[in-house]
Short mmCIF file of C-alpha atoms in Angstrom, two decimals:
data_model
loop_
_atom_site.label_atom_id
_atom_site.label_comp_id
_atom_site.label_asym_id
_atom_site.label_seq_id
_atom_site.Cartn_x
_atom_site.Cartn_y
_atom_site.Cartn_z
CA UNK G 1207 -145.81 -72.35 131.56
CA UNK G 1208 -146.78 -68.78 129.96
CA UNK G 1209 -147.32 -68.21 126.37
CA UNK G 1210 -147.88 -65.04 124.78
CA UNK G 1211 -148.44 -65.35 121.12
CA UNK G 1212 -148.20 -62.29 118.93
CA UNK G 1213 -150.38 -60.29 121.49
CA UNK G 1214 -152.19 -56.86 119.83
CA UNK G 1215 -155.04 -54.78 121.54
CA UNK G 1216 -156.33 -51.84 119.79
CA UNK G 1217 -158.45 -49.24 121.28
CA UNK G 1218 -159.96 -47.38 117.76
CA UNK G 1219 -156.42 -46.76 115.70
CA UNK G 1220 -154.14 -46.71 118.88
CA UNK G 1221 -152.64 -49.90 119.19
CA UNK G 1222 -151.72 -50.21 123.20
CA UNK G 1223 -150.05 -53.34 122.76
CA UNK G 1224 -148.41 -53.66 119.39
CA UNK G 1225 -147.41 -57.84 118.35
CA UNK G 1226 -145.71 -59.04 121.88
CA UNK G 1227 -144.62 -62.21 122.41
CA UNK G 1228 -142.40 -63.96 125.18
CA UNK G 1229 -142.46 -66.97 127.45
CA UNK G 1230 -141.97 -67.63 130.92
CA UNK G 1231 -140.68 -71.39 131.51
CA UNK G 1232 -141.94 -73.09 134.98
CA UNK G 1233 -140.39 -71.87 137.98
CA UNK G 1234 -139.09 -68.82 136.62
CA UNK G 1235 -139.39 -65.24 137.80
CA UNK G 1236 -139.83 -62.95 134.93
CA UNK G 1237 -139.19 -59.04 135.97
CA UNK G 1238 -142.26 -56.77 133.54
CA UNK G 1239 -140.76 -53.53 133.25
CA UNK G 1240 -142.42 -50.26 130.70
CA UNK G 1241 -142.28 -46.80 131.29
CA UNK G 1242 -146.05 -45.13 131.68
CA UNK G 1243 -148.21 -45.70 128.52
CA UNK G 1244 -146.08 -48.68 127.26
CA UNK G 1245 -148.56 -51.16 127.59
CA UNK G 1246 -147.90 -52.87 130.62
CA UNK G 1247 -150.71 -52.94 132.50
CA UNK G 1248 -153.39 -53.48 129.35
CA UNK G 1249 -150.89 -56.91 129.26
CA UNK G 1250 -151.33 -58.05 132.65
CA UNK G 1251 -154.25 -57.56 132.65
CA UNK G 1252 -155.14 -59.64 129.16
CA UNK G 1253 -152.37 -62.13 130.84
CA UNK G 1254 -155.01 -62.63 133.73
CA UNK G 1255 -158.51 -62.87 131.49
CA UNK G 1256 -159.67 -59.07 132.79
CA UNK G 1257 -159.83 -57.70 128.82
CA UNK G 1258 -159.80 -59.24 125.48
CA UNK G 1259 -157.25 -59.34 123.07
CA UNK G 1260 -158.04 -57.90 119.41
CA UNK G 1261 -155.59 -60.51 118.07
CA UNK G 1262 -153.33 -63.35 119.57
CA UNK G 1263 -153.05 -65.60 122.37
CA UNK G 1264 -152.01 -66.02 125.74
CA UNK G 1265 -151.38 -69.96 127.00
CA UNK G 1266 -151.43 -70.72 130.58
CA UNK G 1267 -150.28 -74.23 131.43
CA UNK G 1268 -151.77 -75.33 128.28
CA UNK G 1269 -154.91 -73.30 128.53
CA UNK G 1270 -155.65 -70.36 125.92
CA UNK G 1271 -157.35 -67.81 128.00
CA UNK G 1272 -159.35 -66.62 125.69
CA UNK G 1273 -160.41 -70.21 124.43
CA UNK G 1274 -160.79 -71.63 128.48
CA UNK G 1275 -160.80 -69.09 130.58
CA UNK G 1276 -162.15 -70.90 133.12
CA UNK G 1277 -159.11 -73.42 132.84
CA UNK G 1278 -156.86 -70.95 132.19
CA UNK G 1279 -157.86 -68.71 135.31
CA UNK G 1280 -157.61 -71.65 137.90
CA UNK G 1281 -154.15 -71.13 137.28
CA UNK G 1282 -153.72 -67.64 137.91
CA UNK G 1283 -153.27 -65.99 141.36
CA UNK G 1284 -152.95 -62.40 141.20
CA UNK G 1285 -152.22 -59.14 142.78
CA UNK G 1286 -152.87 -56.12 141.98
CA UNK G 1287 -151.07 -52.61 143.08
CA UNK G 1288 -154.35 -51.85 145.36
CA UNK G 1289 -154.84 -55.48 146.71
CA UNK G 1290 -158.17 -56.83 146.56
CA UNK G 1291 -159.64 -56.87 149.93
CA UNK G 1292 -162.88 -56.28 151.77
CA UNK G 1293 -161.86 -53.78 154.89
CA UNK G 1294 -165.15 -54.80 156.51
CA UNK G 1295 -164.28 -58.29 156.70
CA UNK G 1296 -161.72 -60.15 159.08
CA UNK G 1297 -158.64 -61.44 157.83
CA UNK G 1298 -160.20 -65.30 158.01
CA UNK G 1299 -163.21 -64.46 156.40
CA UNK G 1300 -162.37 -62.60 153.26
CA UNK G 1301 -159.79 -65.55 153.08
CA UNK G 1302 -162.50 -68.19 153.50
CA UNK G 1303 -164.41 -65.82 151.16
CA UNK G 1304 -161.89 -66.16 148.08
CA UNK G 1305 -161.53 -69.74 149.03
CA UNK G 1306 -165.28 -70.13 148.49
CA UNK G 1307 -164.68 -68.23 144.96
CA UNK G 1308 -161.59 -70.12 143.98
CA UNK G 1309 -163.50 -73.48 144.34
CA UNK G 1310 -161.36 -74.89 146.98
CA UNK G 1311 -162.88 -77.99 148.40
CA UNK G 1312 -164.94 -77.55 151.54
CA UNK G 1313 -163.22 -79.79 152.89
CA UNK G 1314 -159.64 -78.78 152.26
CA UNK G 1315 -160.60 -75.29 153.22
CA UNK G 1316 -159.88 -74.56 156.68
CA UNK G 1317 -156.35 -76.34 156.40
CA UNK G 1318 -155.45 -74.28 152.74
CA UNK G 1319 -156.42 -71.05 154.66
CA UNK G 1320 -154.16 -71.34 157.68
CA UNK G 1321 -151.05 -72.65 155.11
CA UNK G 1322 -151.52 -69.25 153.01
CA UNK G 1323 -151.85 -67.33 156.44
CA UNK G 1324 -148.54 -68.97 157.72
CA UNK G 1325 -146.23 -68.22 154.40
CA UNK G 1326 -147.65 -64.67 154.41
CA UNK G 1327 -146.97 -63.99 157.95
CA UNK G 1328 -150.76 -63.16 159.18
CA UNK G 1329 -151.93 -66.15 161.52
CA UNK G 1330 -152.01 -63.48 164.50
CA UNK G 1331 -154.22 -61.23 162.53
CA UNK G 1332 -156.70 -63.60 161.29
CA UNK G 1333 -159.64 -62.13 163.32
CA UNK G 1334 -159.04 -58.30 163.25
CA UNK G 1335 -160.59 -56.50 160.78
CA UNK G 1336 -158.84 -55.55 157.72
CA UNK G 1337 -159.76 -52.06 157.71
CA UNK G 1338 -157.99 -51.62 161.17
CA UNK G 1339 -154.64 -53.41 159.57
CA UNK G 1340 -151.72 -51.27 158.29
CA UNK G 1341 -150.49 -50.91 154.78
CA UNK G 1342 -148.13 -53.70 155.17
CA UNK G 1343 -150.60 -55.94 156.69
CA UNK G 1344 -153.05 -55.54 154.28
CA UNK G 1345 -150.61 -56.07 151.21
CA UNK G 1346 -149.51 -59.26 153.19
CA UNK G 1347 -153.48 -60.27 153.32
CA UNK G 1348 -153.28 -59.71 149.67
CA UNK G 1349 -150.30 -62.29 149.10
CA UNK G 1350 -152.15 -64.78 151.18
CA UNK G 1351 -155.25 -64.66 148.82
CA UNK G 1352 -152.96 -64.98 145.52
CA UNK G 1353 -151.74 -68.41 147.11
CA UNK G 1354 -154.77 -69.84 148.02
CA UNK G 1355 -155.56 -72.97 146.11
CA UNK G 1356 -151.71 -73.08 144.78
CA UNK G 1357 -151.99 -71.60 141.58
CA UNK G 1358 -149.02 -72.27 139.21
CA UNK G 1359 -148.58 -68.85 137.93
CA UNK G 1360 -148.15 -66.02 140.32
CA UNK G 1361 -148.65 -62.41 139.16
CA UNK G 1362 -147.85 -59.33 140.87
CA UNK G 1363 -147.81 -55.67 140.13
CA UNK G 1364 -145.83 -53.15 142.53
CA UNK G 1365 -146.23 -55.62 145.81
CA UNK G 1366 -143.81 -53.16 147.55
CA UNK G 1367 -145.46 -49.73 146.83
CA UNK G 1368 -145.99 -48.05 150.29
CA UNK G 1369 -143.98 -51.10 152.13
CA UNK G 1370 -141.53 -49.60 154.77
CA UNK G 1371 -138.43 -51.14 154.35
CA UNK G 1372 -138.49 -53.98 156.62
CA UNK G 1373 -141.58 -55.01 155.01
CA UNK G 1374 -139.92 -54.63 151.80
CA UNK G 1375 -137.16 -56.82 152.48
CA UNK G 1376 -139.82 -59.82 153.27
CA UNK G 1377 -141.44 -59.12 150.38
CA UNK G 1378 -138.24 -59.61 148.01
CA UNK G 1379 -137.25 -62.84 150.08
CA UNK G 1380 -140.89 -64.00 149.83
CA UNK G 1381 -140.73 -63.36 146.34
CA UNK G 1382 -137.55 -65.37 145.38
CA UNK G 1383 -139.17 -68.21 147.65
CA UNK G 1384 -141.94 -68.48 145.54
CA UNK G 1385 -140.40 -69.34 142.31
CA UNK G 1386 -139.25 -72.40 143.75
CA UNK G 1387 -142.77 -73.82 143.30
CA UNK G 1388 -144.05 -71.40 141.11
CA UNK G 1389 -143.92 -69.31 137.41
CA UNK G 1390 -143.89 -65.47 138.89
CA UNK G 1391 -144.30 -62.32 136.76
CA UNK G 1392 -143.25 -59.24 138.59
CA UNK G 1393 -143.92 -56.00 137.57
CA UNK G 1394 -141.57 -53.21 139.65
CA UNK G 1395 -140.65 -49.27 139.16
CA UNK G 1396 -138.43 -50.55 141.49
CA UNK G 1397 -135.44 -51.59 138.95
CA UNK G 1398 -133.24 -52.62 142.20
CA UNK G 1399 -136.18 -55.09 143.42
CA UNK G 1400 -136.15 -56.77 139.71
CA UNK G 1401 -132.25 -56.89 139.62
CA UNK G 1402 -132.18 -58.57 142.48
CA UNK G 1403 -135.01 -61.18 142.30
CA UNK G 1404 -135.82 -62.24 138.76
CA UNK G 1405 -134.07 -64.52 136.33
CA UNK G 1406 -134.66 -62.67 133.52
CA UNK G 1407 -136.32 -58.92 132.50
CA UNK G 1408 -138.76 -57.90 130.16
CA UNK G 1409 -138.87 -54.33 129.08
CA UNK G 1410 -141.73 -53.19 126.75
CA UNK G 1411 -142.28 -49.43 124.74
CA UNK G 1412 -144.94 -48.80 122.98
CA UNK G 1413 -146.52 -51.85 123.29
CA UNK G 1414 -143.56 -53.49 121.92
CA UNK G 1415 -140.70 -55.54 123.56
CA UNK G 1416 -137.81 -54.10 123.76
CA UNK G 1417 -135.66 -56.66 125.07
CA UNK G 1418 -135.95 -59.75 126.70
CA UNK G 1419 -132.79 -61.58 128.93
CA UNK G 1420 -131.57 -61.93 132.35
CA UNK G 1421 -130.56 -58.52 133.67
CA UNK G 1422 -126.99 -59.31 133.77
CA UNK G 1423 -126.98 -59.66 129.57
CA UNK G 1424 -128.79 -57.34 129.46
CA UNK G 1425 -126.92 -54.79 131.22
CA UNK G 1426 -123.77 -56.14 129.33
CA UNK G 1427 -124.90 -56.11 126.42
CA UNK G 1428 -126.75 -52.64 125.92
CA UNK G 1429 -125.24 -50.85 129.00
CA UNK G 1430 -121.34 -52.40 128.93
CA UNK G 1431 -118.75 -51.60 131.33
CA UNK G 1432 -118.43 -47.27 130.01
CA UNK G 1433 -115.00 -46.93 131.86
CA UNK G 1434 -113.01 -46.81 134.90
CA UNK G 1435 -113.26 -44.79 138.46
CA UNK G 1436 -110.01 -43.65 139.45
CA UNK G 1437 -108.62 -42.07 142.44
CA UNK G 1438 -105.25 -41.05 142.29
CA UNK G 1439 -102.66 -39.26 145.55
CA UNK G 1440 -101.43 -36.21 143.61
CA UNK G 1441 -101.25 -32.79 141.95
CA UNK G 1442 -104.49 -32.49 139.85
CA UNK G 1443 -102.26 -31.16 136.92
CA UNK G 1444 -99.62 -33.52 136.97
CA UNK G 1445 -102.31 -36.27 137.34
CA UNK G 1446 -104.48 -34.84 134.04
CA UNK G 1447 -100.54 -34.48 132.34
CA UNK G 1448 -100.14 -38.17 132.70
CA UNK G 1449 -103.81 -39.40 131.90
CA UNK G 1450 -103.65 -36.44 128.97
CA UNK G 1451 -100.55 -38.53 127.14
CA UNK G 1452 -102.81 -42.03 126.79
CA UNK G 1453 -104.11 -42.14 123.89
CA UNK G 1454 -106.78 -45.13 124.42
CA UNK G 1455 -108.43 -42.70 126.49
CA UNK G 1456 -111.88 -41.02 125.31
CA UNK G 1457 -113.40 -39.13 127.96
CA UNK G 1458 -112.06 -37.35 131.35
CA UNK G 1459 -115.06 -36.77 133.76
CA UNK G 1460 -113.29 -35.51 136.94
CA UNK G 1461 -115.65 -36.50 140.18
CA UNK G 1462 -115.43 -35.48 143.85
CA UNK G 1463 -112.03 -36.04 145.88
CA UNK G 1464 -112.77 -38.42 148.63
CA UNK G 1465 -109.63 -36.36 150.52
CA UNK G 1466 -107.53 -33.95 150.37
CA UNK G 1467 -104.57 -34.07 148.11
CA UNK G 1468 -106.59 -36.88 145.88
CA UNK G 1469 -107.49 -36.75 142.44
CA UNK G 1470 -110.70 -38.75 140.93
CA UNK G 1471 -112.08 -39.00 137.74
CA UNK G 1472 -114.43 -41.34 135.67
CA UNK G 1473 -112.08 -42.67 132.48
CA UNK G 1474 -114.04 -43.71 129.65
CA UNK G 1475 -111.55 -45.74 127.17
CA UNK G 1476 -112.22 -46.07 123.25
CA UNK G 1477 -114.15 -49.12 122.23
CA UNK G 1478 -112.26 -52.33 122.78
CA UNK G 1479 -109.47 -50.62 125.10
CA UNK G 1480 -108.23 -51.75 128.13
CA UNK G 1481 -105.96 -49.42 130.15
CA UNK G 1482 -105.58 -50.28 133.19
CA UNK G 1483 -101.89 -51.64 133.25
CA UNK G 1484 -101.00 -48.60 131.19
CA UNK G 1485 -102.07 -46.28 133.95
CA UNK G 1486 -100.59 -48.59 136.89
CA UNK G 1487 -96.91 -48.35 135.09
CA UNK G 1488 -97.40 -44.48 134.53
CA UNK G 1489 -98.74 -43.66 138.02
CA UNK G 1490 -95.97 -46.13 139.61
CA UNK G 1491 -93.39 -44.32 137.32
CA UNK G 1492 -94.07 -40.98 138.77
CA UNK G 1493 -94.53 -42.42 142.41
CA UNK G 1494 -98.04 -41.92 142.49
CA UNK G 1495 -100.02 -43.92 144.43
CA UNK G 1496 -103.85 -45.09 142.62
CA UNK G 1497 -106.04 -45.48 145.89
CA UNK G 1498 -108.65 -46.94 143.75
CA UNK G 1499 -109.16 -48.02 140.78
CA UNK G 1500 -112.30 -49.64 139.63
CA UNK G 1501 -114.70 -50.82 136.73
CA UNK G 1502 -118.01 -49.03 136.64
CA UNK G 1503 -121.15 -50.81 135.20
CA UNK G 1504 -124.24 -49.41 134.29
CA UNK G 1505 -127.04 -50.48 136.01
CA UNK G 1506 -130.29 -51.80 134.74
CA UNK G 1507 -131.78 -47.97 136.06
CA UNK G 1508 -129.58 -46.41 133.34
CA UNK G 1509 -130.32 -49.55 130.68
CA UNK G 1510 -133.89 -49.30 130.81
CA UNK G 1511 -133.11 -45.48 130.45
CA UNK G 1512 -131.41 -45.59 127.19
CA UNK G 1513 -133.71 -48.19 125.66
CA UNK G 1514 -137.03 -46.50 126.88
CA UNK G 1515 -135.90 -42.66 126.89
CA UNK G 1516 -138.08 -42.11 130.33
CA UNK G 1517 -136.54 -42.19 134.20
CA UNK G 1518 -137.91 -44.71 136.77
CA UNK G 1519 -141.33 -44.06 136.00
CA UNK G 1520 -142.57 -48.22 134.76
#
């Protein structure tokens, strides 16, 4: 559904986006993830025909948007961080407004702008003025105009910034709905809200991809399971005497007792070692109950940490 071929734009000798290429197949959600300056936005925004490209090409159902734009656009509904809207306008007639600009028949129109208002929730607010609608309202207005028409591509950048949670969780169920009828790119500083919605994850630096995969692979494969969290009913010191005589073991990073009389510590194992029946026999052996006793993961936060070098800043 989305092609992007060997994508480069250059502003003088910088080169913001640096030979990218990736594809997102029909009715897939595709999480966009960069830390600040890596490009992200100067590729959305050549994704959706707003600049140029200095060389390659980006295919949108067939359509090169820099060949048919026109084509190409018709397929596009997108939404920016600050959504689009007119606050001096009612809800009904910016919508019959972009309708107007999207080309939907006259026809068709009143019956496409009362579906787009029902599957983003703002059929009761259709006459009030947008300027007198809150933050969540307005983003919700925004949604509605990306779906007018039915494009086949969906593209969205922070939808959630400023949401309160409720609003938030509607926004991540809306989102999964859509790529049942839709391609959707996502872009999130939100890692939690891309974990938990897209099928696979993008991550750009430099204007380069970094890696491309669903984020399960690609937690496992670049973050790995680092170790174990144990929590152990004992003497501190004869605890660290027994863990002290395993040899598999790398690392010791002692963490906060949930109780009294309870030792816990993060056990990091060499490569390739698996200890956990070892500890289990030597904790039994010294009648030493392990209260817990569990694998810990790194999450995408700490992936796209070690592959980028920045915090949640994308």
């Amino acid at each position: 559904m989305i092609e992007v071929k060997n994508l480069v734009k250059r502003y003088g000798s910088f080169a913001a986006v640096d030979d990218l290429s990736f594809t997102v197949e029909d009715g897939e959600i595709l999480g966009f993830l960069g830390p600040n300056g890596a490009g992200k936005s100067t590729t959305m925004n050549m994704i959706t025909g707003y600049i140029s490209a200095t060389e390659g090409d980006v295919i949108i159902d067939g359509h090169n948007m820099f060949d048919e734009p026109e084509e190409a656009k018709k397929c596009i509904g997108y939404l920016p961080e600050i959504p689009p809207v007119y606050p001096d306008m009612r809800v009904r007639e910016y919508l019959n407004f972009v309708a107007e600009l999207r080309k939907v028949p006259r026809k068709e129109r009143a019956a496409e702008i009362d579906r787009v208002m029902e599957l983003a929730r703002v059929t009761h607010m259709q006459k009030k003025l947008i300027k007198h609608l809150s933050k969540g309202y307005r983003q919700r207005v925004g949604v509605a105009q990306v779906l007018l028409g039915n494009p086949k591509v969906i593209i969205m950048d922070e939808p959630t910034v400023g949401l309160d949670p409720m609003q938030i969780s509607w926004m991540r169920e809306f989102i999964k709905s859509l790529g049942k009828k839709h391609t959707v790119i996502l872009s999130s500083h939100i890692l939690f809200e891309v974990n938990a919605v897209c099928d696979r994850v993008l991550i750009i630096n430099h204007g380069k991809k970094v890696v491309l995969d669903t984020p399960e692979k690609v937690i496992h494969t670049i973050g790995g399971t680092d170790g174990l969290y144990l929590a152990v009913k004992g003497d501190e010191a004869k605890v660290s005497e027994i863990l002290s005589a395993v040899p598999e073991i790398a690392t010791i990073r002692p963490e906060r007792a949930p109780e009294e009389g309870v030792y816990a510590a993060s056990i990091f194992p060499k490569e390739g070692a698996d200890i956990r029946e070892r500890l289990f026999r030597d904790f039994a052996a010294k009648d030493m109950p392990i209260l817990e006793m569990r694998s810990e993961t790194k999450t995408l936060e700490e992936v796209f940490i070690a592959l980028t070098g920045e915090e949640e800043s994308c």
